[in-house]
Coordinates of C-alpha atoms and ligand atoms in Angstrom, one line a residue:
M1 CA 131.2 33.4 84.6
A2 CA 129.5 30.1 83.8
R3 CA 127.7 29.0 80.7
H4 CA 124.0 27.9 81.0
L5 CA 121.8 26.3 78.4
I6 CA 118.1 26.6 79.3
T7 CA 115.2 25.1 77.4
S8 CA 111.5 25.3 78.1
A9 CA 109.1 22.5 77.0
I10 CA 107.9 23.7 73.6
P11 CA 104.2 24.6 73.5
Y12 CA 102.0 22.9 71.0
I13 CA 100.9 25.0 68.0
N14 CA 97.1 24.5 68.1
G15 CA 95.9 27.5 70.0
I16 CA 96.7 29.9 72.9
K17 CA 97.9 28.4 76.1
H18 CA 96.5 29.0 79.6
L19 CA 98.2 30.3 82.7
G20 CA 98.8 26.7 83.9
N21 CA 100.8 25.9 80.8
L22 CA 102.8 29.2 81.3
V23 CA 103.8 28.5 84.9
G24 CA 104.6 24.8 84.1
S25 CA 107.6 25.6 81.9
Q26 CA 108.1 28.9 80.0
L27 CA 107.7 31.3 82.9
P28 CA 110.0 29.6 85.5
A29 CA 112.5 29.0 82.7
D30 CA 112.5 32.7 82.0
L31 CA 112.9 33.5 85.7
Y32 CA 116.0 31.3 85.9
A33 CA 117.4 32.7 82.6
R34 CA 117.0 36.3 83.8
Y35 CA 118.5 35.5 87.2
L36 CA 121.6 33.9 85.7
R37 CA 122.1 36.7 83.2
G38 CA 121.6 39.1 86.1
R39 CA 124.5 37.4 87.9
G40 CA 126.7 37.9 84.8
H41 CA 126.6 34.3 83.4
E42 CA 126.4 33.5 79.7
V43 CA 122.9 32.1 78.9
M44 CA 121.3 30.5 75.9
F45 CA 117.6 30.3 76.4
I46 CA 115.6 28.4 73.7
C47 CA 112.0 27.7 73.2
A48 CA 109.9 27.0 70.1
T49 CA 106.5 26.0 68.9
D50 CA 105.8 22.2 68.5
E51 CA 104.1 22.1 65.1
H52 CA 103.8 18.6 63.8
G53 CA 101.3 15.9 64.3
T54 CA 97.6 15.2 64.0
P55 CA 96.1 17.9 66.3
A56 CA 97.8 20.6 64.1
E57 CA 96.4 19.0 60.9
L58 CA 92.9 18.9 62.5
A59 CA 93.1 22.5 63.8
A60 CA 94.2 23.7 60.4
A61 CA 91.4 21.9 58.7
K62 CA 88.9 23.4 61.1
A63 CA 90.4 26.9 60.4
G64 CA 90.1 26.1 56.6
K65 CA 93.8 26.7 56.0
P66 CA 96.7 24.7 54.7
V67 CA 98.5 23.3 57.7
A68 CA 101.8 25.1 57.0
E69 CA 100.0 28.4 56.7
Y70 CA 98.1 27.7 59.9
C71 CA 101.3 26.9 61.8
A72 CA 103.1 30.0 60.5
E73 CA 100.2 32.2 61.7
M74 CA 99.9 30.5 65.1
H75 CA 103.6 30.7 65.6
D76 CA 103.5 34.5 65.2
V77 CA 100.5 34.7 67.6
Q78 CA 102.3 32.6 70.3
A79 CA 105.5 34.6 69.8
A80 CA 103.7 37.9 70.3
I81 CA 102.0 36.7 73.5
A82 CA 105.4 35.4 74.8
G83 CA 106.8 38.9 74.1
G84 CA 103.8 40.3 76.1
F85 CA 104.8 38.2 79.1
R86 CA 108.5 39.3 78.6
L87 CA 109.7 35.8 78.1
S88 CA 113.3 36.5 77.2
F89 CA 114.1 33.7 74.8
D90 CA 117.3 34.0 72.9
H91 CA 115.3 32.3 70.1
F92 CA 111.7 31.2 69.8
G93 CA 112.0 28.6 67.0
R94 CA 109.7 26.3 65.0
S95 CA 109.9 22.5 65.0
S96 CA 108.9 22.6 61.4
S97 CA 112.2 24.4 60.5
P98 CA 114.6 23.0 57.9
Q99 CA 117.2 22.7 60.7
N100 CA 114.9 20.4 62.6
R101 CA 114.1 18.4 59.6
A102 CA 117.7 17.8 58.8
L103 CA 118.7 17.0 62.4
T104 CA 115.7 14.7 63.0
Q105 CA 116.6 12.7 59.9
H106 CA 120.3 12.7 61.0
F107 CA 119.4 11.2 64.4
A108 CA 117.1 8.6 62.9
K109 CA 119.9 7.5 60.6
V110 CA 122.6 7.3 63.3
L111 CA 120.2 5.4 65.6
A112 CA 119.6 2.9 62.8
D113 CA 123.4 2.6 62.3
Q114 CA 123.7 1.8 66.0
G115 CA 121.1 -1.0 65.6
L116 CA 118.5 0.9 67.7
I117 CA 115.7 1.1 65.1
R118 CA 113.6 -1.8 64.1
E119 CA 110.8 -2.1 61.5
V120 CA 107.4 -3.3 62.7
T121 CA 104.4 -4.2 60.5
E122 CA 101.1 -3.4 62.1
K123 CA 97.5 -3.3 61.1
Q124 CA 95.8 0.1 60.9
M125 CA 92.6 1.6 59.7
Y126 CA 92.8 2.8 56.1
S127 CA 90.2 5.1 54.4
V128 CA 89.7 4.0 50.8
T129 CA 87.9 7.3 50.0
D130 CA 90.6 9.5 51.5
G131 CA 93.4 7.3 50.2
R132 CA 95.3 7.3 53.5
F133 CA 95.8 5.6 56.8
L134 CA 93.8 7.3 59.6
P135 CA 95.4 8.1 63.0
D136 CA 93.2 7.2 65.9
R137 CA 91.9 10.7 66.3
Y138 CA 90.9 10.8 62.7
I139 CA 88.2 8.1 63.3
E140 CA 84.9 8.7 64.9
G141 CA 82.0 6.3 65.7
T142 CA 79.6 5.2 68.3
C143 CA 81.0 4.4 71.7
P144 CA 80.5 0.6 72.5
N145 CA 80.4 1.6 76.2
C146 CA 77.9 4.5 76.5
G147 CA 76.4 4.8 73.0
F148 CA 77.8 8.3 72.5
D149 CA 77.8 8.8 68.7
S150 CA 81.0 11.0 68.3
A151 CA 83.5 8.9 70.2
R152 CA 87.1 9.2 68.9
G153 CA 89.3 6.3 67.9
D154 CA 91.4 6.8 71.0
Q155 CA 88.9 7.8 73.6
C156 CA 85.2 8.5 74.2
D157 CA 84.9 12.1 75.3
N158 CA 81.5 11.3 76.9
C159 CA 82.4 8.4 79.2
T160 CA 86.3 8.9 79.0
K161 CA 86.8 5.2 78.1
Q162 CA 90.1 4.5 76.3
L163 CA 89.3 3.0 72.9
D164 CA 90.8 1.3 69.9
P165 CA 89.5 2.3 66.5
V166 CA 88.3 -1.3 66.0
D167 CA 86.1 -1.0 69.1
L168 CA 83.9 1.7 67.5
I169 CA 80.5 0.9 66.1
N170 CA 80.0 2.3 62.6
P171 CA 83.4 3.9 62.4
R172 CA 83.8 6.8 59.9
S173 CA 86.6 9.1 58.7
V174 CA 86.7 12.5 60.3
I175 CA 88.2 13.9 57.1
S176 CA 85.5 12.9 54.6
G177 CA 82.8 11.2 56.8
S178 CA 83.4 8.0 54.7
T179 CA 82.6 4.7 56.2
D180 CA 84.6 2.8 53.6
L181 CA 87.3 1.9 56.0
E182 CA 89.3 -1.3 56.2
M183 CA 92.3 -2.6 58.2
R184 CA 95.5 -2.7 56.2
E185 CA 99.1 -3.5 57.0
T186 CA 101.5 -0.6 57.5
K187 CA 105.1 -0.5 58.4
H188 CA 106.6 1.7 61.2
L189 CA 109.9 2.4 62.7
F190 CA 110.4 1.7 66.4
L191 CA 113.1 3.1 68.6
R192 CA 114.5 0.2 70.7
Q193 CA 114.3 2.0 74.0
S194 CA 114.3 -1.4 75.8
A195 CA 117.9 -1.8 74.6
M196 CA 118.8 1.5 76.3
K197 CA 117.2 0.6 79.6
D198 CA 120.3 -0.1 81.7
K199 CA 122.1 2.9 80.3
L200 CA 119.1 5.1 81.1
A201 CA 118.7 3.7 84.6
A202 CA 122.4 4.3 85.4
W203 CA 122.1 7.8 84.1
I204 CA 118.9 8.6 86.1
D205 CA 120.5 7.0 89.2
S206 CA 123.4 9.4 88.9
K207 CA 121.0 12.4 89.2
T208 CA 120.8 12.5 92.9
D209 CA 120.0 16.3 93.0
W210 CA 117.0 16.2 90.7
P211 CA 113.5 16.9 92.1
V212 CA 111.8 13.7 93.2
L213 CA 109.0 14.5 90.8
S214 CA 111.4 14.1 87.8
T215 CA 113.2 10.9 89.0
S216 CA 110.1 9.1 90.3
I217 CA 108.2 9.5 87.0
A218 CA 111.3 8.3 85.1
K219 CA 111.7 5.2 87.3
K220 CA 108.0 4.3 87.0
W221 CA 108.4 4.1 83.2
L222 CA 111.7 2.3 83.4
F223 CA 110.7 -0.4 85.8
D224 CA 106.9 -0.7 86.2
G225 CA 105.1 -3.6 84.5
E226 CA 107.3 -5.0 81.7
G227 CA 109.7 -2.1 81.9
L228 CA 110.6 0.4 79.3
Q229 CA 109.0 -0.4 76.0
D230 CA 110.2 0.2 72.4
R231 CA 108.4 3.2 71.0
G232 CA 106.9 3.8 67.5
I233 CA 108.6 6.9 66.0
T234 CA 106.7 7.1 62.7
R235 CA 103.2 7.9 61.7
D236 CA 101.1 7.7 58.6
L237 CA 100.7 11.4 58.1
S238 CA 101.9 13.9 55.5
W239 CA 102.6 16.9 57.9
G240 CA 105.9 16.3 59.6
V241 CA 109.6 15.3 59.0
P242 CA 109.6 12.7 56.2
A243 CA 110.7 9.3 57.4
Q244 CA 112.0 8.4 53.9
F245 CA 114.9 10.6 52.7
D246 CA 118.2 10.5 50.9
G247 CA 120.4 8.1 52.7
A248 CA 117.7 6.6 54.8
P249 CA 118.8 3.1 55.9
W250 CA 115.3 1.7 55.4
Q251 CA 112.9 1.4 52.5
G252 CA 109.2 1.6 52.1
M253 CA 108.5 4.5 54.4
E254 CA 107.2 6.9 51.7
G255 CA 104.3 9.1 52.8
K256 CA 105.2 8.6 56.5
V257 CA 106.7 11.1 58.9
F258 CA 108.4 10.9 62.3
Y259 CA 106.2 11.0 65.3
V260 CA 105.9 14.5 66.8
W261 CA 107.4 13.2 70.0
F262 CA 110.6 12.1 68.2
D263 CA 111.2 15.4 66.5
A264 CA 110.0 17.9 69.1
P265 CA 112.8 17.7 71.7
I266 CA 115.4 17.7 68.8
E267 CA 114.1 21.2 68.2
Y268 CA 116.0 22.3 71.3
I269 CA 119.2 21.8 69.3
A270 CA 117.7 22.8 65.9
G271 CA 116.3 26.0 67.6
T272 CA 119.8 26.9 68.6
Q273 CA 120.9 26.3 65.0
E274 CA 118.1 28.6 63.9
W275 CA 119.4 31.2 66.4
A276 CA 122.9 30.7 65.0
E277 CA 121.7 31.3 61.4
K278 CA 119.9 34.5 62.5
T279 CA 122.7 35.9 64.5
G280 CA 125.9 34.4 63.1
G281 CA 126.5 32.8 66.5
D282 CA 128.0 29.4 67.2
W283 CA 125.4 26.8 68.2
A284 CA 127.9 23.9 68.4
R285 CA 129.6 25.3 71.5
W286 CA 126.3 24.9 73.4
W287 CA 125.5 21.3 72.2
R288 CA 128.6 19.5 71.0
L289 CA 131.0 18.2 73.7
D290 CA 133.7 18.0 71.0
Q291 CA 133.2 21.7 70.1
G292 CA 133.2 23.5 73.5
A293 CA 130.0 22.4 75.2
G294 CA 131.9 20.5 78.0
D295 CA 131.5 23.4 80.4
V296 CA 127.8 24.1 79.7
T297 CA 125.2 23.4 82.4
Y298 CA 122.0 22.4 80.7
T299 CA 118.7 22.8 82.6
Q300 CA 115.2 21.8 81.2
F301 CA 111.9 23.1 82.4
M302 CA 108.6 21.2 81.9
G303 CA 105.2 20.1 83.3
K304 CA 105.1 16.6 84.8
D305 CA 103.3 15.2 81.8
N306 CA 106.4 15.8 79.7
V307 CA 108.9 14.2 82.1
P308 CA 108.9 10.7 80.5
F309 CA 109.8 12.1 77.1
H310 CA 112.7 14.2 78.6
T311 CA 114.0 11.5 81.0
L312 CA 113.7 8.5 78.6
S313 CA 112.8 9.2 75.0
F314 CA 115.0 12.2 74.2
P315 CA 118.0 10.8 76.2
S316 CA 117.5 7.5 74.3
T317 CA 118.0 9.6 71.1
I318 CA 121.0 11.4 72.5
L319 CA 122.7 8.5 74.2
G320 CA 121.8 6.0 71.4
S321 CA 123.4 8.2 68.8
A322 CA 126.8 7.5 70.3
E323 CA 127.7 11.1 69.1
P324 CA 129.1 13.7 71.5
W325 CA 125.9 15.6 72.2
K326 CA 125.2 17.6 75.4
L327 CA 122.8 15.7 77.7
V328 CA 120.6 17.5 80.2
D329 CA 122.1 18.1 83.6
Y330 CA 119.0 19.1 85.6
I331 CA 115.3 18.6 84.9
K332 CA 113.0 21.0 86.8
S333 CA 109.4 19.7 86.6
F334 CA 106.2 21.1 87.8
N335 CA 102.8 19.8 89.0
Y336 CA 99.6 21.3 87.6
L337 CA 97.9 24.6 88.3
N338 CA 94.2 24.2 88.7
Y339 CA 91.6 26.9 88.2
D340 CA 89.2 27.9 90.9
G341 CA 88.0 24.5 92.1
G342 CA 88.5 22.6 88.8
Q343 CA 90.8 22.4 85.8
F344 CA 91.6 24.9 83.0
S345 CA 89.6 23.8 80.0
T346 CA 90.2 25.0 76.4
S347 CA 87.1 23.4 75.0
R348 CA 84.9 24.9 77.7
G349 CA 86.6 28.3 77.8
R350 CA 87.3 27.8 81.5
G351 CA 90.2 29.7 83.2
V352 CA 92.4 32.5 82.0
F353 CA 94.3 32.1 78.8
M354 CA 97.5 34.0 78.1
D355 CA 96.1 36.6 75.7
Q356 CA 93.1 37.3 78.0
A357 CA 95.4 37.8 81.0
L358 CA 97.4 40.5 79.2
G359 CA 94.1 42.1 78.1
I360 CA 93.1 42.8 81.7
L361 CA 96.4 43.4 83.6
P362 CA 100.1 44.0 82.8
S363 CA 102.3 40.9 82.7
D364 CA 104.1 41.6 86.0
Y365 CA 100.9 41.1 88.0
W366 CA 100.6 37.6 86.5
R367 CA 104.3 36.8 86.6
W368 CA 104.4 37.6 90.3
W369 CA 101.3 35.6 91.3
L370 CA 102.2 32.6 89.1
L371 CA 105.8 32.3 90.2
S372 CA 105.1 33.0 93.9
H373 CA 102.4 30.2 93.7
A374 CA 104.3 27.9 91.3
P375 CA 103.0 24.2 91.6
E376 CA 106.3 22.8 92.7
S377 CA 105.7 20.3 95.5
A378 CA 102.0 19.7 94.7
D379 CA 99.3 20.9 92.4
A380 CA 98.4 24.6 93.1
E381 CA 95.2 26.4 92.5
F382 CA 94.4 29.8 91.1
T383 CA 91.6 31.7 92.8
W384 CA 90.6 35.3 92.2
E385 CA 90.6 36.0 95.9
N386 CA 94.2 34.8 96.3
F387 CA 95.3 36.7 93.2
Q388 CA 93.7 39.9 94.4
A389 CA 95.2 39.6 97.9
S390 CA 98.7 38.7 96.6
V391 CA 98.8 41.6 94.0
N392 CA 97.4 44.2 96.4
K393 CA 99.5 43.2 99.3
D394 CA 102.9 42.1 97.9
L395 CA 103.1 44.4 94.9
A396 CA 101.0 47.4 95.7
D397 CA 101.3 47.7 99.5
V398 CA 104.8 46.4 100.0
L399 CA 107.0 47.2 97.0
G400 CA 105.0 49.8 95.2
N401 CA 104.2 51.8 98.3
L402 CA 107.8 51.9 99.4
V403 CA 109.0 53.3 96.1
S404 CA 106.1 55.8 96.1
R405 CA 106.6 57.0 99.7
V406 CA 110.4 57.5 99.4
T407 CA 110.4 59.3 96.1
K408 CA 107.4 61.5 96.9
F409 CA 108.7 62.4 100.3
C410 CA 112.1 63.3 98.9
N411 CA 110.5 65.4 96.2
S412 CA 108.4 67.3 98.7
K413 CA 111.2 68.1 101.1
F414 CA 114.4 68.1 99.1
G415 CA 113.5 68.0 95.5
T416 CA 114.2 65.3 92.9
E417 CA 117.9 64.9 93.5
L418 CA 119.6 62.5 95.9
P419 CA 119.7 64.7 99.0
A420 CA 122.9 63.3 100.4
A421 CA 125.3 60.4 100.3
V422 CA 124.4 57.4 102.3
V423 CA 125.2 57.7 106.0
M424 CA 125.6 54.5 107.9
T425 CA 124.2 54.8 111.5
E426 CA 123.5 51.8 113.7
R427 CA 120.1 51.5 112.1
E428 CA 121.4 51.2 108.6
T429 CA 124.2 48.8 109.6
A430 CA 121.7 46.6 111.3
L431 CA 119.4 46.6 108.3
M432 CA 122.2 45.7 106.0
A433 CA 123.1 42.7 108.2
Q434 CA 119.6 41.5 107.8
F435 CA 119.6 42.3 104.1
R436 CA 122.8 40.4 103.5
E437 CA 121.3 37.3 105.1
G438 CA 118.0 37.6 103.1
L439 CA 119.9 38.2 99.9
A440 CA 122.0 35.0 100.5
A441 CA 118.8 33.1 101.1
Y442 CA 117.3 34.5 97.9
E443 CA 120.3 33.6 95.8
K444 CA 120.4 30.1 97.3
A445 CA 116.7 29.6 96.4
M446 CA 117.3 30.9 92.9
D447 CA 120.5 28.8 92.4
E448 CA 118.5 25.7 93.4
I449 CA 115.5 26.8 91.3
H450 CA 113.1 26.7 94.3
V451 CA 110.7 29.2 92.7
R452 CA 108.2 29.7 95.5
R453 CA 110.9 30.0 98.1
A454 CA 112.8 32.6 96.0
A455 CA 109.6 34.7 95.8
E456 CA 109.2 34.5 99.5
E457 CA 112.8 35.6 100.1
L458 CA 112.5 38.4 97.6
R459 CA 109.3 39.6 99.3
G460 CA 111.1 39.4 102.6
L461 CA 113.7 41.8 101.3
W462 CA 111.0 44.3 100.2
V463 CA 109.5 44.0 103.7
L464 CA 112.8 44.9 105.3
G465 CA 112.8 48.2 103.4
N466 CA 109.3 49.0 104.5
E467 CA 110.2 48.2 108.1
Y468 CA 113.3 50.4 107.9
L469 CA 111.4 53.3 106.5
Q470 CA 108.7 53.0 109.2
A471 CA 111.3 52.8 112.0
A472 CA 113.6 55.5 110.6
A473 CA 110.6 57.9 110.1
P474 CA 112.3 60.6 108.0
W475 CA 109.0 62.6 108.1
S476 CA 109.5 63.1 111.9
V477 CA 113.3 63.3 111.8
V478 CA 113.2 66.1 109.3
K479 CA 111.6 68.4 111.8
T480 CA 114.6 68.3 114.1
D481 CA 117.6 67.0 112.1
E482 CA 117.4 67.6 108.4
A483 CA 120.8 66.1 107.7
A484 CA 119.8 62.8 109.2
A485 CA 116.6 62.8 107.2
R486 CA 118.6 63.4 104.0
G487 CA 120.8 60.4 104.9
I488 CA 117.8 58.2 105.5
I489 CA 116.3 59.0 102.1
A490 CA 119.6 58.5 100.3
F491 CA 119.8 55.1 101.9
A492 CA 116.2 54.3 101.0
L493 CA 116.7 55.3 97.4
H494 CA 119.7 52.9 97.2
L495 CA 117.5 50.2 98.6
I496 CA 115.0 50.9 95.9
R497 CA 117.7 50.5 93.2
L498 CA 118.7 47.2 94.8
Y499 CA 115.0 46.1 94.6
A500 CA 115.0 46.9 90.9
V501 CA 118.1 44.7 90.2
L502 CA 117.0 41.8 92.5
S503 CA 113.3 41.8 91.4
R504 CA 114.0 42.0 87.7
P505 CA 113.7 38.2 87.1
F506 CA 110.2 38.2 88.6
I507 CA 108.8 41.6 87.5
P508 CA 111.0 43.0 84.7
D509 CA 108.7 45.9 83.7
A510 CA 108.4 47.3 87.2
A511 CA 112.2 46.9 87.6
Q512 CA 112.7 48.8 84.4
A513 CA 110.3 51.5 85.6
I514 CA 112.2 51.9 88.9
M515 CA 115.6 52.1 87.1
A516 CA 114.2 54.6 84.6
S517 CA 112.9 56.9 87.3
L518 CA 116.3 56.7 89.1
D519 CA 117.9 57.6 85.8
C520 CA 120.3 54.6 86.4
E521 CA 121.5 51.9 84.1
D522 CA 123.7 50.0 86.5
W523 CA 122.0 46.6 86.7
A524 CA 125.1 44.9 88.2
W525 CA 124.1 42.2 90.7
P526 CA 125.1 43.4 94.3
E527 CA 128.0 40.9 94.8
D528 CA 129.4 43.7 97.1
L529 CA 126.5 45.2 99.1
D530 CA 128.6 48.0 100.6
A531 CA 129.6 49.1 97.1
A532 CA 126.0 49.0 96.0
L533 CA 125.2 51.7 98.5
T534 CA 127.4 54.2 96.7
V535 CA 126.1 53.8 93.1
L536 CA 123.9 56.9 93.2
P537 CA 126.0 60.0 94.1
A538 CA 124.6 63.0 96.1
G539 CA 122.9 65.4 93.7
H540 CA 122.0 62.6 91.2
A541 CA 118.7 63.6 89.6
F542 CA 115.7 61.3 89.5
T543 CA 112.0 61.5 88.7
V544 CA 109.0 60.4 90.8
P545 CA 107.6 57.3 89.1
E546 CA 104.0 56.7 88.4
N547 CA 102.5 54.2 90.8
L548 CA 104.2 50.9 90.0
F549 CA 101.1 48.8 90.7
R550 CA 97.4 49.5 91.1
K551 CA 95.1 47.6 93.4
I552 CA 92.6 45.1 92.1
T553 CA 89.1 46.1 93.2
D554 CA 86.4 43.8 94.6
E555 CA 84.2 44.7 91.6
E556 CA 86.9 43.7 89.1
R557 CA 87.6 40.4 91.0
E558 CA 83.9 39.5 90.8
D559 CA 83.6 40.5 87.2
W560 CA 86.6 38.5 86.1
A561 CA 85.6 35.4 88.2
K562 CA 82.3 35.4 86.3
R563 CA 83.8 36.1 82.9
F564 CA 86.3 33.3 83.0
A565 CA 84.1 30.7 84.7
G566 CA 83.5 28.9 81.4
R567 CA 80.3 28.0 79.6
R568 CA 77.9 26.1 81.7
E569 CA 77.1 22.6 80.5
Ligands
ZN601 ZN1 81.4 6.4 75.8

């Protein structure tokens, strides 16, 4: 038994995520966590909401709520949806927790003690009316490029030009609308990532087994242009972890907070501390090399946009602290999932969002499609035609149909008890040889976190069962040799139990339904396949399950395609 720490990139708090976000981190992380638990390993699976920063403040203001209240509500909404998708976090934390505040301040202090923090004085837009510095997104004005009158301080949404607030014509505060703005000096803390460059490069170079997507992005940031730059880790905001605190080794940072990208990954550790407080468990044995974390394997899941922060920024924090914290061992990163010829768009309501998905079909349908089409080697695309075909074929025709045929046939001929013990004829022996090979390939794909390949291998195992049933044809055999027909059905029922165990990481609800109908609670991974064919004794009672999956009709497909196409512009 090994010990595995797994974290998913933490979703931002301002709103419900779409299916592309889900398949880019949380869902494959859940697949891997479930698989490792299934194989008997000890797993700690942590996720959280990322709650600090300007977008949370803006979203709360728009909702007319204090930001802390807004975040608490949205955290509960996201937690409920995660539950709906059966994401099996050991803990779903909050980056605004007291644990994260203390730990973020701790890291900032030890980094300063190591000489890795420097103070920088910059000029920034200050709103006299609002009495505060304005982040770029808090400033609007007329775009100097296209004349659009609501361009933001960082970008014009109309012509997409990247802007500086000083570029805007007639700049005004988003908060009050005031135009009484002036440039004032403000002081910020910078993490000296440039001083960590050689250490980081050596560390990345040692990760020869990582996906190219992870290492290539890291190397681009390390070496392109002037190389890795120091990074501002504070902001002039009130919502966040205060940058001035008892024992802070710097002065004059009152009213400033740490930048959200400094504190968010620290929440992986703080989230485990939250878990420990809730359960009485020991967080340090997962994170502190001096307290038992030496034998932990740590895997992170994220979309490609998050790779720089996880290969450079967070490791700078960990390595720079010179304290014995656990560093990530493997970074699994994903490309983007596009939606039907374009991109998912929150503002335009384009694409399927997590709550909407659960409103129209159970989570297993989505889990199966998303994981079997995960954007691993390149961007992938969701289309309703592909979704319908995949659900109807893989889930309904292959797996669902097998379970239904075997249990219904048994019920009609022999009743709802296992009609015999398994008898191994040449046919069953040959099938098991193929199954053994397929299972090994499935396990290899899962061990290596090749998500699409794992789905293919699993589907291949389901197909083997269908082919077996078709060739063995118990409905014909029963007319001349009832004992043989009983043996075939006993074997097929054992295959179905194996499918429940093996499919659980992908489709946990269907797996649960199969096991419930077999009145079985033995979820042990089939390390010994021969022994797995003796789990259900002759005479063991079962019930015929409801259809595991229904088919998606053409009418539904057309209706959904229309409904989620987004507002026309
Ligand atoms: Zn413009």
